[in-house]
Amino acid sequence: MARLIIKTEGLGKQALELRMGVNRVGREDNCELHLPHSTVSSLHAELSLSDDGVHLRDCDSTNGTFINGRPCADAWLEPGQQLRFGDVELLVESTTAVVAIPQYDRTEPPPPAPVILEDGRTACPRHSHIPATFRCTYCKEMMCNGCVKVMRLKGRAPHYLCRLCSHPAERIEVAAPKKKKGFFAMLETVKLKFTHPHQHKPPE
C-alpha cells in the first residue's frame, strides 16, 4: 500500500498509509492525513491514490508544498522523494495501490440424496411427498407436475422446461406402482379345489 514516512519528530505516528481515492492532508482532525503542526494549513493538500499511483495537489496552503526542496502545486509522486508540507518533512516510501481480493471457497456442496417414496419412485426435491414426473435434459433436475415450467404455443403441444435452467424437460417413464394383493385376490389367483370325500369312486 502507498505509504509516507514522517521525518519530523513530535507528530505521533511515523507512518501514514494512503487509502484508495482522495486523502486530505491538513491540520484539521477530519483530514485523513492529520498533521497537527502550526505550519500546516487546515486543508493543506490532497493526495489521490489510484491504480496509476499517487497524485499531489496543493490546496492553496499558506506555507506551501515542496518535493525535494522545490515548490510544487501539482505532480505525481515517486518513491524516494522528499515531501514537505510547511515545515513537516516526509519520505515517499511507496506509491503502489494494493487491492486485496478476498478468497472465496467456490467448492459447491454435493447435492442431497434423492428421497425415495414407499412405492419406489423418486420424490420431487421441493415436494418430498410427491413423485417426480419430469427430468431436465441438461442439468438433470427432477421436478413434479407443479414444478415444471409449461410453455404453451398456440395450436401446438405444450413444451416442458426446467425450472432452473429453462432447458427442455422430459417426462419420466415410471411403471405404475404394484398394488399389494388382498386375500380375495389371492383366492382368484390360486384356485383351490374343494372335493367332498364321498364323491370319490371306490377302487374296483
PDB file of C-alpha atoms in Angstrom:
ATOM      1  CA  MET A   1       0.000   0.000   0.000  1.00  0.00           C
ATOM      2  CA  ALA A   2       1.163   3.564  -0.699  1.00  0.00           C
ATOM      3  CA  ARG A   3       2.806   4.981   2.397  1.00  0.00           C
ATOM      4  CA  LEU A   4       4.546   8.131   3.664  1.00  0.00           C
ATOM      5  CA  ILE A   5       7.105   8.195   6.478  1.00  0.00           C
ATOM      6  CA  ILE A   6       7.077  11.289   8.728  1.00  0.00           C
ATOM      7  CA  LYS A   7      10.634  12.561   9.328  1.00  0.00           C
ATOM      8  CA  THR A   8       9.694  15.461  11.582  1.00  0.00           C
ATOM      9  CA  GLU A   9       9.600  14.472  15.250  1.00  0.00           C
ATOM     10  CA  GLY A  10       6.799  15.151  17.705  1.00  0.00           C
ATOM     11  CA  LEU A  11       3.851  14.285  15.400  1.00  0.00           C
ATOM     12  CA  GLY A  12       2.935  10.926  16.891  1.00  0.00           C
ATOM     13  CA  LYS A  13       2.895   8.007  14.459  1.00  0.00           C
ATOM     14  CA  GLN A  14       5.644   7.950  11.882  1.00  0.00           C
ATOM     15  CA  ALA A  15       3.890   6.138   9.006  1.00  0.00           C
ATOM     16  CA  LEU A  16       0.851   7.317   7.032  1.00  0.00           C
ATOM     17  CA  GLU A  17      -0.869   4.833   4.752  1.00  0.00           C
ATOM     18  CA  LEU A  18      -2.950   6.157   1.877  1.00  0.00           C
ATOM     19  CA  ARG A  19      -6.336   4.729   1.051  1.00  0.00           C
ATOM     20  CA  MET A  20      -7.808   4.476  -2.434  1.00  0.00           C
ATOM     21  CA  GLY A  21      -9.276   7.790  -3.568  1.00  0.00           C
ATOM     22  CA  VAL A  22      -8.635  11.250  -2.154  1.00  0.00           C
ATOM     23  CA  ASN A  23      -6.629  11.615   1.068  1.00  0.00           C
ATOM     24  CA  ARG A  24      -6.818  15.103   2.573  1.00  0.00           C
ATOM     25  CA  VAL A  25      -3.702  16.427   4.287  1.00  0.00           C
ATOM     26  CA  GLY A  26      -4.086  19.112   6.931  1.00  0.00           C
ATOM     27  CA  ARG A  27      -4.158  20.322  10.499  1.00  0.00           C
ATOM     28  CA  GLU A  28      -7.895  19.663  10.966  1.00  0.00           C
ATOM     29  CA  ASP A  29      -8.940  16.487  12.754  1.00  0.00           C
ATOM     30  CA  ASN A  30     -11.233  15.420   9.895  1.00  0.00           C
ATOM     31  CA  CYS A  31      -8.334  15.131   7.431  1.00  0.00           C
ATOM     32  CA  GLU A  32      -7.352  11.583   6.543  1.00  0.00           C
ATOM     33  CA  LEU A  33      -3.656  12.518   6.966  1.00  0.00           C
ATOM     34  CA  HIS A  34      -3.749  14.592  10.143  1.00  0.00           C
ATOM     35  CA  LEU A  35      -0.603  16.690  10.695  1.00  0.00           C
ATOM     36  CA  PRO A  36      -1.021  18.789  13.867  1.00  0.00           C
ATOM     37  CA  HIS A  37       1.669  21.364  13.132  1.00  0.00           C
ATOM     38  CA  SER A  38       1.454  25.166  13.122  1.00  0.00           C
ATOM     39  CA  THR A  39       2.989  25.468   9.630  1.00  0.00           C
ATOM     40  CA  VAL A  40       0.424  23.085   8.107  1.00  0.00           C
ATOM     41  CA  SER A  41      -2.820  24.641   6.839  1.00  0.00           C
ATOM     42  CA  SER A  42      -6.262  23.393   7.926  1.00  0.00           C
ATOM     43  CA  LEU A  43      -6.574  21.785   4.479  1.00  0.00           C
ATOM     44  CA  HIS A  44      -3.060  21.825   3.114  1.00  0.00           C
ATOM     45  CA  ALA A  45      -3.129  19.378   0.177  1.00  0.00           C
ATOM     46  CA  GLU A  46      -4.768  16.341  -1.332  1.00  0.00           C
ATOM     47  CA  LEU A  47      -3.102  13.048  -2.205  1.00  0.00           C
ATOM     48  CA  SER A  48      -5.159  10.937  -4.630  1.00  0.00           C
ATOM     49  CA  LEU A  49      -4.313   7.236  -4.773  1.00  0.00           C
ATOM     50  CA  SER A  50      -5.334   5.254  -7.865  1.00  0.00           C
ATOM     51  CA  ASP A  51      -4.025   2.386  -9.972  1.00  0.00           C
ATOM     52  CA  ASP A  52      -1.740   4.913 -11.686  1.00  0.00           C
ATOM     53  CA  GLY A  53      -0.035   5.990  -8.465  1.00  0.00           C
ATOM     54  CA  VAL A  54      -0.249   8.977  -6.093  1.00  0.00           C
ATOM     55  CA  HIS A  55      -1.139  12.437  -7.383  1.00  0.00           C
ATOM     56  CA  LEU A  56      -0.395  15.532  -5.273  1.00  0.00           C
ATOM     57  CA  ARG A  57      -2.439  18.752  -5.388  1.00  0.00           C
ATOM     58  CA  ASP A  58      -1.736  21.712  -3.137  1.00  0.00           C
ATOM     59  CA  CYS A  59      -4.920  23.342  -1.778  1.00  0.00           C
ATOM     60  CA  ASP A  60      -3.637  26.960  -1.719  1.00  0.00           C
ATOM     61  CA  SER A  61      -1.758  26.298   1.506  1.00  0.00           C
ATOM     62  CA  THR A  62      -0.201  29.197   3.420  1.00  0.00           C
ATOM     63  CA  ASN A  63       3.312  27.751   3.722  1.00  0.00           C
ATOM     64  CA  GLY A  64       3.378  25.733   0.506  1.00  0.00           C
ATOM     65  CA  THR A  65       4.099  22.146  -0.564  1.00  0.00           C
ATOM     66  CA  PHE A  66       7.572  21.022  -1.667  1.00  0.00           C
ATOM     67  CA  ILE A  67       9.050  17.999  -3.459  1.00  0.00           C
ATOM     68  CA  ASN A  68      12.812  17.544  -2.998  1.00  0.00           C
ATOM     69  CA  GLY A  69      13.023  21.146  -1.791  1.00  0.00           C
ATOM     70  CA  ARG A  70      11.181  22.670  -4.760  1.00  0.00           C
ATOM     71  CA  PRO A  71       7.718  24.265  -4.519  1.00  0.00           C
ATOM     72  CA  CYS A  72       5.077  22.119  -6.199  1.00  0.00           C
ATOM     73  CA  ALA A  73       1.350  22.573  -6.575  1.00  0.00           C
ATOM     74  CA  ASP A  74       0.508  19.621  -8.849  1.00  0.00           C
ATOM     75  CA  ALA A  75       2.565  16.489  -9.504  1.00  0.00           C
ATOM     76  CA  TRP A  76       2.761  12.694  -9.464  1.00  0.00           C
ATOM     77  CA  LEU A  77       4.833  11.351  -6.574  1.00  0.00           C
ATOM     78  CA  GLU A  78       7.670   8.850  -6.937  1.00  0.00           C
ATOM     79  CA  PRO A  79       9.144   6.517  -4.280  1.00  0.00           C
ATOM     80  CA  GLY A  80      12.179   8.011  -2.542  1.00  0.00           C
ATOM     81  CA  GLN A  81      11.109  11.655  -2.953  1.00  0.00           C
ATOM     82  CA  GLN A  82      11.299  14.083  -0.046  1.00  0.00           C
ATOM     83  CA  LEU A  83       7.880  15.678   0.535  1.00  0.00           C
ATOM     84  CA  ARG A  84       7.303  18.717   2.748  1.00  0.00           C
ATOM     85  CA  PHE A  85       4.080  20.354   3.925  1.00  0.00           C
ATOM     86  CA  GLY A  86       5.091  23.665   5.547  1.00  0.00           C
ATOM     87  CA  ASP A  87       7.890  22.555   7.865  1.00  0.00           C
ATOM     88  CA  VAL A  88       6.744  18.927   8.157  1.00  0.00           C
ATOM     89  CA  GLU A  89       9.035  16.626   6.209  1.00  0.00           C
ATOM     90  CA  LEU A  90       8.013  13.213   4.884  1.00  0.00           C
ATOM     91  CA  LEU A  91       9.552  10.471   2.783  1.00  0.00           C
ATOM     92  CA  VAL A  92       7.551   8.894  -0.029  1.00  0.00           C
ATOM     93  CA  GLU A  93       8.120   5.207   0.717  1.00  0.00           C
ATOM     94  CA  SER A  94       5.653   3.668  -1.758  1.00  0.00           C
ATOM     95  CA  THR A  95       3.094   4.845  -4.314  1.00  0.00           C
ATOM     96  CA  THR A  96       1.624   1.451  -5.210  1.00  0.00           C
ATOM     97  CA  ALA A  97      -2.061   0.729  -4.672  1.00  0.00           C
ATOM     98  CA  VAL A  98      -2.542  -2.805  -3.370  1.00  0.00           C
ATOM     99  CA  VAL A  99      -6.090  -4.124  -3.614  1.00  0.00           C
ATOM    100  CA  ALA A 100      -6.688  -7.211  -1.517  1.00  0.00           C
ATOM    101  CA  ILE A 101      -9.138  -9.570  -3.185  1.00  0.00           C
ATOM    102  CA  PRO A 102     -10.838 -11.863  -0.674  1.00  0.00           C
ATOM    103  CA  GLN A 103     -10.677 -15.553  -1.411  1.00  0.00           C
ATOM    104  CA  TYR A 104     -13.946 -17.418  -1.563  1.00  0.00           C
ATOM    105  CA  ASP A 105     -14.417 -21.131  -1.330  1.00  0.00           C
ATOM    106  CA  ARG A 106     -16.067 -21.998  -4.614  1.00  0.00           C
ATOM    107  CA  THR A 107     -16.429 -25.672  -3.729  1.00  0.00           C
ATOM    108  CA  GLU A 108     -20.100 -26.475  -4.106  1.00  0.00           C
ATOM    109  CA  PRO A 109     -21.612 -28.895  -1.594  1.00  0.00           C
ATOM    110  CA  PRO A 110     -22.733 -32.216  -3.034  1.00  0.00           C
ATOM    111  CA  PRO A 111     -26.427 -32.382  -3.950  1.00  0.00           C
ATOM    112  CA  PRO A 112     -28.663 -34.013  -1.358  1.00  0.00           C
ATOM    113  CA  ALA A 113     -29.520 -37.649  -1.852  1.00  0.00           C
ATOM    114  CA  PRO A 114     -32.861 -38.154  -3.613  1.00  0.00           C
ATOM    115  CA  VAL A 115     -35.830 -39.126  -1.496  1.00  0.00           C
ATOM    116  CA  ILE A 116     -37.345 -42.460  -2.477  1.00  0.00           C
ATOM    117  CA  LEU A 117     -41.055 -42.925  -1.787  1.00  0.00           C
ATOM    118  CA  GLU A 118     -42.596 -46.128  -0.466  1.00  0.00           C
ATOM    119  CA  ASP A 119     -43.663 -47.198  -3.941  1.00  0.00           C
ATOM    120  CA  GLY A 120     -40.072 -46.936  -5.220  1.00  0.00           C
ATOM    121  CA  ARG A 121     -40.480 -43.696  -7.152  1.00  0.00           C
ATOM    122  CA  THR A 122     -38.169 -40.664  -6.673  1.00  0.00           C
ATOM    123  CA  ALA A 123     -39.738 -37.703  -4.894  1.00  0.00           C
ATOM    124  CA  CYS A 124     -39.657 -34.135  -6.178  1.00  0.00           C
ATOM    125  CA  PRO A 125     -36.764 -32.241  -4.452  1.00  0.00           C
ATOM    126  CA  ARG A 126     -39.170 -29.441  -3.483  1.00  0.00           C
ATOM    127  CA  HIS A 127     -42.139 -31.643  -2.561  1.00  0.00           C
ATOM    128  CA  SER A 128     -40.857 -34.685  -0.691  1.00  0.00           C
ATOM    129  CA  HIS A 129     -44.281 -36.369  -0.685  1.00  0.00           C
ATOM    130  CA  ILE A 130     -44.945 -36.027  -4.436  1.00  0.00           C
ATOM    131  CA  PRO A 131     -43.204 -38.212  -7.035  1.00  0.00           C
ATOM    132  CA  ALA A 132     -41.052 -36.508  -9.679  1.00  0.00           C
ATOM    133  CA  THR A 133     -42.541 -36.755 -13.146  1.00  0.00           C
ATOM    134  CA  PHE A 134     -40.048 -34.709 -15.220  1.00  0.00           C
ATOM    135  CA  ARG A 135     -36.249 -34.602 -15.590  1.00  0.00           C
ATOM    136  CA  CYS A 136     -34.251 -31.795 -17.241  1.00  0.00           C
ATOM    137  CA  THR A 137     -32.335 -32.994 -20.305  1.00  0.00           C
ATOM    138  CA  TYR A 138     -29.473 -30.617 -19.464  1.00  0.00           C
ATOM    139  CA  CYS A 139     -28.925 -30.321 -15.694  1.00  0.00           C
ATOM    140  CA  LYS A 140     -30.885 -33.488 -14.756  1.00  0.00           C
ATOM    141  CA  GLU A 141     -33.029 -31.593 -12.243  1.00  0.00           C
ATOM    142  CA  MET A 142     -36.044 -33.605 -11.083  1.00  0.00           C
ATOM    143  CA  MET A 143     -39.470 -31.939 -10.994  1.00  0.00           C
ATOM    144  CA  CYS A 144     -43.072 -32.787 -10.319  1.00  0.00           C
ATOM    145  CA  ASN A 145     -46.034 -31.555 -12.369  1.00  0.00           C
ATOM    146  CA  GLY A 146     -46.315 -28.452 -10.185  1.00  0.00           C
ATOM    147  CA  CYS A 147     -42.639 -27.501 -10.534  1.00  0.00           C
ATOM    148  CA  VAL A 148     -42.022 -27.948 -14.254  1.00  0.00           C
ATOM    149  CA  LYS A 149     -42.481 -24.826 -16.398  1.00  0.00           C
ATOM    150  CA  VAL A 150     -45.046 -25.188 -19.159  1.00  0.00           C
ATOM    151  CA  MET A 151     -44.773 -23.106 -22.336  1.00  0.00           C
ATOM    152  CA  ARG A 152     -47.953 -23.294 -24.383  1.00  0.00           C
ATOM    153  CA  LEU A 153     -47.841 -22.350 -28.042  1.00  0.00           C
ATOM    154  CA  LYS A 154     -51.000 -21.616 -29.964  1.00  0.00           C
ATOM    155  CA  GLY A 155     -52.117 -24.671 -31.878  1.00  0.00           C
ATOM    156  CA  ARG A 156     -49.180 -26.775 -30.709  1.00  0.00           C
ATOM    157  CA  ALA A 157     -48.414 -29.230 -27.964  1.00  0.00           C
ATOM    158  CA  PRO A 158     -47.053 -27.689 -24.755  1.00  0.00           C
ATOM    159  CA  HIS A 159     -43.310 -27.587 -24.117  1.00  0.00           C
ATOM    160  CA  TYR A 160     -41.994 -28.542 -20.682  1.00  0.00           C
ATOM    161  CA  LEU A 161     -38.957 -26.613 -19.428  1.00  0.00           C
ATOM    162  CA  CYS A 162     -36.638 -26.934 -16.435  1.00  0.00           C
ATOM    163  CA  ARG A 163     -37.425 -24.520 -13.615  1.00  0.00           C
ATOM    164  CA  LEU A 164     -33.678 -23.935 -13.023  1.00  0.00           C
ATOM    165  CA  CYS A 165     -32.004 -23.644 -16.436  1.00  0.00           C
ATOM    166  CA  SER A 166     -35.044 -23.434 -18.791  1.00  0.00           C
ATOM    167  CA  HIS A 167     -33.783 -26.306 -20.936  1.00  0.00           C
ATOM    168  CA  PRO A 168     -36.285 -28.882 -22.198  1.00  0.00           C
ATOM    169  CA  ALA A 169     -37.571 -31.344 -19.623  1.00  0.00           C
ATOM    170  CA  GLU A 170     -38.631 -34.859 -20.482  1.00  0.00           C
ATOM    171  CA  ARG A 171     -41.311 -36.878 -18.806  1.00  0.00           C
ATOM    172  CA  ILE A 172     -40.054 -39.706 -16.646  1.00  0.00           C
ATOM    173  CA  GLU A 173     -41.421 -43.073 -17.706  1.00  0.00           C
ATOM    174  CA  VAL A 174     -42.209 -44.803 -14.449  1.00  0.00           C
ATOM    175  CA  ALA A 175     -44.052 -48.067 -14.182  1.00  0.00           C
ATOM    176  CA  ALA A 176     -47.225 -47.869 -12.181  1.00  0.00           C
ATOM    177  CA  PRO A 177     -46.677 -48.993  -8.597  1.00  0.00           C
ATOM    178  CA  LYS A 178     -47.682 -52.545  -7.932  1.00  0.00           C
ATOM    179  CA  LYS A 179     -50.651 -52.973  -5.660  1.00  0.00           C
ATOM    180  CA  LYS A 180     -50.484 -55.498  -2.900  1.00  0.00           C
ATOM    181  CA  LYS A 181     -52.831 -58.401  -3.440  1.00  0.00           C
ATOM    182  CA  GLY A 182     -55.556 -58.878  -0.886  1.00  0.00           C
ATOM    183  CA  PHE A 183     -56.832 -62.150   0.451  1.00  0.00           C
ATOM    184  CA  PHE A 184     -59.653 -62.475  -2.105  1.00  0.00           C
ATOM    185  CA  ALA A 185     -57.278 -61.651  -4.974  1.00  0.00           C
ATOM    186  CA  MET A 186     -55.038 -64.472  -3.850  1.00  0.00           C
ATOM    187  CA  LEU A 187     -58.034 -66.779  -3.901  1.00  0.00           C
ATOM    188  CA  GLU A 188     -58.666 -65.843  -7.523  1.00  0.00           C
ATOM    189  CA  THR A 189     -55.025 -66.423  -8.470  1.00  0.00           C
ATOM    190  CA  VAL A 190     -54.655 -69.743  -6.712  1.00  0.00           C
ATOM    191  CA  LYS A 191     -57.682 -71.867  -7.431  1.00  0.00           C
ATOM    192  CA  LEU A 192     -58.352 -74.266  -4.660  1.00  0.00           C
ATOM    193  CA  LYS A 193     -60.421 -77.365  -5.365  1.00  0.00           C
ATOM    194  CA  PHE A 194     -62.571 -78.497  -2.573  1.00  0.00           C
ATOM    195  CA  THR A 195     -63.728 -82.094  -3.143  1.00  0.00           C
ATOM    196  CA  HIS A 196     -66.144 -83.918  -0.874  1.00  0.00           C
ATOM    197  CA  PRO A 197     -64.670 -87.316   0.198  1.00  0.00           C
ATOM    198  CA  HIS A 198     -67.973 -89.164  -0.685  1.00  0.00           C
ATOM    199  CA  GLN A 199     -67.658 -88.017  -4.270  1.00  0.00           C
ATOM    200  CA  HIS A 200     -64.603 -90.302  -4.815  1.00  0.00           C
ATOM    201  CA  LYS A 201     -65.348 -93.618  -6.525  1.00  0.00           C
ATOM    202  CA  PRO A 202     -64.255 -96.726  -4.635  1.00  0.00           C
ATOM    203  CA  PRO A 203     -61.408 -98.592  -6.245  1.00  0.00           C
ATOM    204  CA  GLU A 204     -62.504-101.524  -8.405  1.00  0.00           C
TER     205      GLU A 204
END
